[in-house]
XYZ file of C-alpha atoms in Angstrom:
355
model
C 10.096 8.459 143.468
C 7.200 6.585 143.833
C 6.070 4.221 140.925
C 3.063 5.445 138.620
C 0.283 3.204 138.180
C -0.216 2.760 134.286
C -2.883 0.658 132.735
C -4.290 0.736 128.878
C -7.662 0.348 127.658
C -9.215 1.129 124.349
C -12.791 2.583 124.081
C -15.417 0.727 122.671
C -18.511 2.020 123.982
C -20.705 3.423 121.362
C -22.980 6.270 122.983
C -22.717 8.915 125.888
C -23.764 7.939 129.234
C -24.169 10.324 132.293
C -22.589 9.851 135.618
C -24.154 6.845 137.889
C -25.495 8.298 141.278
C -27.160 7.404 144.148
C -29.027 9.367 146.842
C -28.622 8.355 150.508
C -31.004 9.979 153.176
C -29.401 9.988 156.927
C -32.208 8.387 159.039
C -32.906 6.094 162.112
C -32.433 3.035 159.640
C -28.368 4.221 159.383
C -28.186 5.694 162.857
C -27.710 8.965 160.830
C -24.526 7.938 159.867
C -23.391 7.995 155.942
C -20.237 6.325 154.511
C -18.112 7.626 151.650
C -15.090 7.970 149.892
C -12.794 10.694 148.888
C -11.010 10.377 145.405
C -7.686 10.101 144.075
C -7.189 11.783 140.543
C -6.171 9.623 137.486
C -5.599 11.025 134.209
C -7.312 9.478 131.133
C -4.723 9.864 128.210
C -6.248 9.769 124.625
C -3.826 8.750 121.784
C -4.963 9.607 118.283
C -2.591 8.243 115.650
C -2.866 7.883 111.876
C -1.705 4.810 109.733
C -0.896 5.318 106.487
C -0.865 2.143 104.076
C 1.125 2.867 100.640
C 1.009 -0.265 97.752
C 3.028 0.180 94.900
C 1.063 -0.311 91.387
C 2.148 -3.007 89.530
C 3.159 -0.804 86.329
C 5.037 1.728 88.451
C 8.486 1.092 86.616
C 6.414 2.533 83.473
C 4.808 5.558 84.731
C 7.196 7.932 83.567
C 7.806 6.018 80.070
C 4.167 5.572 79.310
C 2.027 8.529 80.864
C 5.475 11.088 81.764
C 5.194 11.619 85.536
C 7.505 10.107 88.164
C 6.185 7.736 90.906
C 6.801 8.454 94.679
C 5.397 5.167 95.601
C 7.818 2.235 94.298
C 7.370 -0.300 97.462
C 4.669 -1.366 99.875
C 4.979 0.639 103.182
C 2.939 1.062 106.443
C 3.829 3.703 108.687
C 2.088 5.741 111.944
C 2.215 9.285 112.707
C 1.171 10.603 116.349
C -1.771 13.572 115.565
C -2.380 14.403 118.996
C -2.578 13.706 122.980
C -5.104 14.712 125.107
C -5.442 14.379 128.947
C -8.535 14.405 131.123
C -9.177 13.900 134.641
C -11.521 11.913 136.887
C -11.333 10.390 140.016
C -11.446 6.561 141.753
C -12.187 5.643 145.337
C -9.267 6.305 147.357
C -9.033 3.302 149.559
C -7.134 5.085 152.517
C -10.011 7.877 152.681
C -13.189 6.645 153.647
C -15.137 8.013 156.213
C -18.550 8.178 158.183
C -20.139 11.175 158.826
C -22.789 11.331 161.700
C -25.644 13.781 161.474
C -27.921 15.096 164.442
C -30.664 12.593 165.165
C -33.941 13.566 163.745
C -32.405 15.232 161.078
C -32.587 14.233 157.341
C -29.660 15.313 155.427
C -28.860 13.642 152.395
C -25.838 13.163 150.089
C -25.285 11.915 146.675
C -22.399 9.055 145.959
C -21.532 7.932 142.692
C -21.350 4.430 141.467
C -17.930 4.053 143.225
C -18.948 5.470 146.613
C -17.291 8.956 146.015
C -19.007 11.953 147.490
C -20.581 14.343 144.888
C -22.879 16.504 146.822
C -24.942 17.174 150.224
C -28.396 18.350 150.492
C -28.284 18.989 146.639
C -27.951 17.513 143.073
C -24.544 16.940 142.049
C -22.444 18.667 139.496
C -23.781 17.172 135.992
C -20.673 15.494 134.499
C -21.343 13.624 131.372
C -18.500 11.040 129.770
C -18.377 11.078 126.161
C -17.728 7.931 124.794
C -16.216 7.188 121.450
C -18.762 6.027 118.621
C -17.505 3.400 116.664
C -18.046 4.190 112.918
C -19.311 1.032 110.862
C -17.140 -0.043 108.526
C -17.824 1.006 104.687
C -17.451 -1.290 101.937
C -13.848 -0.921 100.179
C -13.754 0.296 96.600
C -11.724 -2.049 94.516
C -9.123 0.509 94.455
C -8.673 0.274 98.238
C -8.180 -3.460 97.978
C -5.973 -2.963 95.173
C -8.038 -4.971 93.119
C -7.517 -3.647 89.338
C -9.727 -6.659 87.623
C -12.634 -4.139 86.670
C -10.647 -2.310 84.146
C -8.620 -4.896 82.658
C -9.550 -5.354 79.070
C -8.995 -8.200 76.777
C -6.114 -6.529 75.307
C -4.443 -6.080 78.333
C -5.029 -9.707 79.395
C -3.838 -10.936 76.199
C -0.893 -9.101 76.610
C 2.401 -11.139 76.231
C 4.323 -9.195 79.229
C 4.073 -6.624 81.717
C 5.738 -3.587 79.863
C 2.818 -4.462 77.155
C 0.149 -4.389 79.771
C 1.162 -1.244 80.929
C 1.417 0.269 77.422
C -2.216 -0.554 76.480
C -3.046 0.566 79.907
C -1.404 3.848 79.386
C -3.480 3.919 75.881
C -6.554 3.260 77.913
C -6.400 6.413 80.237
C -5.751 8.772 77.300
C -8.999 7.365 75.629
C -10.973 7.852 78.695
C -9.630 10.959 78.935
C -10.405 11.949 75.236
C -14.027 10.570 76.050
C -14.600 12.791 79.165
C -13.611 15.906 76.907
C -15.987 14.867 74.372
C -18.750 14.103 76.789
C -18.231 17.836 78.497
C -17.929 19.773 74.949
C -21.208 18.053 73.596
C -19.009 16.231 71.172
C -19.652 12.932 72.216
C -21.498 10.102 70.017
C -23.155 8.820 73.196
C -25.287 12.014 74.440
C -26.442 11.391 77.735
C -30.590 11.673 78.172
C -30.173 14.610 80.861
C -27.877 16.062 83.501
C -28.123 13.174 85.755
C -27.109 10.739 83.073
C -24.323 12.693 81.981
C -22.985 13.137 85.871
C -23.237 9.295 86.137
C -20.985 8.938 83.235
C -18.552 11.177 83.788
C -18.199 9.668 87.332
C -17.926 6.474 85.653
C -14.946 7.582 83.691
C -13.215 9.367 86.742
C -13.379 5.819 88.721
C -11.801 3.980 85.409
C -9.154 6.369 85.142
C -8.186 6.354 88.794
C -7.901 2.878 89.094
C -5.869 2.701 85.887
C -3.783 5.560 86.971
C -3.353 3.603 90.316
C -1.881 0.639 88.542
C 1.446 3.416 87.745
C 1.286 5.389 90.517
C 0.240 2.998 93.843
C -2.429 3.823 96.193
C -2.327 5.304 99.532
C -5.000 4.664 102.354
C -5.082 6.243 106.090
C -7.252 5.427 109.073
C -6.975 7.091 112.514
C -6.914 5.029 115.389
C -7.806 6.149 118.952
C -6.216 4.078 122.432
C -7.051 5.607 126.176
C -4.058 4.995 128.889
C -4.932 5.344 132.362
C -2.260 6.887 134.467
C -2.140 7.957 138.468
C -0.285 10.143 139.204
C 1.618 9.645 143.027
C 4.735 12.174 142.793
C 6.897 13.939 140.696
C 7.974 12.771 137.743
C 10.615 12.946 134.687
C 10.453 11.342 131.286
C 8.367 8.501 132.277
C 7.556 6.475 129.231
C 3.828 6.078 129.451
C 3.325 4.515 125.748
C 5.093 3.935 122.454
C 4.690 4.632 118.784
C 5.653 1.636 116.546
C 5.923 2.330 112.518
C 4.760 -1.253 112.302
C 1.863 -1.418 114.699
C 0.880 1.915 115.785
C 0.113 2.716 119.598
C 1.498 0.370 121.632
C 2.284 -0.116 125.501
C 5.075 1.053 127.163
C 6.984 -2.429 127.453
C 6.695 -2.908 123.697
C 10.483 -1.718 122.740
C 9.270 -1.552 118.942
C 8.148 1.724 119.265
C 9.553 5.028 119.786
C 8.960 6.151 123.847
C 6.405 9.082 124.809
C 7.161 10.718 128.190
C 4.939 11.964 130.752
C 6.741 15.053 132.905
C 4.986 16.059 135.863
C 5.574 18.720 137.889
C 3.716 19.753 141.449
C 3.459 23.494 141.271
C 0.996 24.103 144.079
C 0.535 21.549 147.229
C -2.835 21.775 149.204
C -2.617 23.830 152.717
C -4.824 24.116 155.598
C -7.026 27.009 155.670
C -6.064 29.732 158.266
C -8.047 32.202 160.147
C -7.040 36.484 160.279
C -4.227 35.847 162.434
C -2.643 33.557 160.075
C -3.272 30.479 162.353
C -4.362 26.952 160.918
C -7.932 26.688 161.502
C -9.231 23.935 164.005
C -10.923 20.821 162.117
C -14.128 20.644 162.714
C -15.206 17.592 165.512
C -16.537 14.102 163.111
C -16.483 16.912 160.136
C -17.409 15.990 156.559
C -14.188 15.285 155.040
C -13.237 16.701 151.813
C -10.070 17.423 149.865
C -8.120 20.752 149.323
C -6.138 19.670 146.301
C -2.705 20.401 144.931
C -1.975 21.459 141.640
C 0.634 19.944 138.836
C 1.771 20.918 135.628
C 1.704 17.983 133.131
C 3.634 17.696 129.859
C 3.740 14.875 127.557
C 6.765 14.562 124.611
C 7.436 12.675 121.439
C 10.704 12.810 119.929
C 11.848 15.761 122.036
C 8.594 17.729 121.465
C 5.556 18.599 123.676
C 2.443 17.220 122.210
C 0.544 17.880 125.378
C 0.540 20.611 128.170
C -1.924 21.856 130.738
C -1.973 21.925 134.588
C -4.363 20.133 136.935
C -6.016 19.924 140.488
C -4.747 16.723 141.897
C -6.167 15.053 145.339
C -2.781 13.294 145.905
C -0.750 16.550 146.536
C -3.514 18.314 148.567
C -4.662 17.413 152.378
C -7.955 16.658 153.811
C -9.906 18.926 155.823
C -13.478 19.111 157.155
C -17.012 20.667 156.905
C -19.111 21.127 160.187
C -21.950 18.362 160.083
C -23.985 21.029 161.833
C -24.080 23.047 158.898
C -26.047 20.324 156.817
C -28.455 19.217 159.620
C -29.884 22.669 160.714
C -33.647 22.218 160.295
C -34.138 25.955 159.857
C -31.544 26.573 157.303
C -29.453 23.553 156.038
C -26.631 24.089 154.051
C -25.923 22.070 150.604
C -22.525 21.766 149.023
C -21.060 20.073 145.848
C -17.695 18.530 145.222
C -15.556 18.050 142.069
C -15.491 14.672 141.435
C -12.172 14.568 140.206
C -10.392 15.792 143.356
C -12.979 15.659 146.085
C -12.586 19.682 146.282
C -15.502 21.835 147.208
C -17.237 23.147 144.266
C -19.737 25.335 145.455
C -21.386 25.766 149.151
C -24.569 27.816 150.213
C -27.786 27.595 152.041
């Protein structure tokens, strides 16, 4: 079995950008010859995982005694969950599939190549392909609760307490006082009557924040953040249970060589190989002389599994599992009715052909 190529990248782009293309025209300056490449198909594997950070509150031992509620967070922990895996394909130049096509002298056909030299179209605009990059979300200012900073709710009575147990008792009493104040405000029985609805909303919000922070001192905090990473994987043959990356409970998404994580496996099965076109009698058609090379791709079923369960399934056309055929160049340098053709950049296959 041939070895597959795997690389890791994290997407840092902040905007979407269109596929870069260049138009080349056959003429005297290039002796009516144009050079281009066919692609090999590459998979972009997008991995999304969630990091969960739990912090135990300093008074977690006294939650049941003073608040009457059990505590689930009794120690600091960090763990990761794999949310989803998505696979898309794109083409990169195949160094073994570079071609020069010669057109008729005096004609002026043109072709579009992408920035890597892949053939996209002849005598027409290429397929529009937008590559959407991830937008970095600006970091928000963390609340005191997210940083486990309880200083904003520490009263003088709590600070003067002689023990942790006493501080917890005072904190619990403060929670009950806040709840009473909120009830008085909502029923209109409070001595401090707000000036208007906006003032009432602000006072209720402040009370909610104070209670949440005090409760966190007993119940602890849970913070989650989502991380996205990308891996590039180039299929070269069928593969079963090939490790493509790992999920570590402490670090998250890591390279396949980092043994701290549980493996995520790639399974690829070739379901169809590209075949040469045949005539009405079933005979393989003769390759046009000096033809414009294109790919008739094969197909593959892709499955990615984690802990014995599939996290992604789909089928793809793959240039590597196909064959190269050709189009007669006279189709495109016919002055009266020149043909046009567009190709899929992922595989080099014909997308559309016509006049």
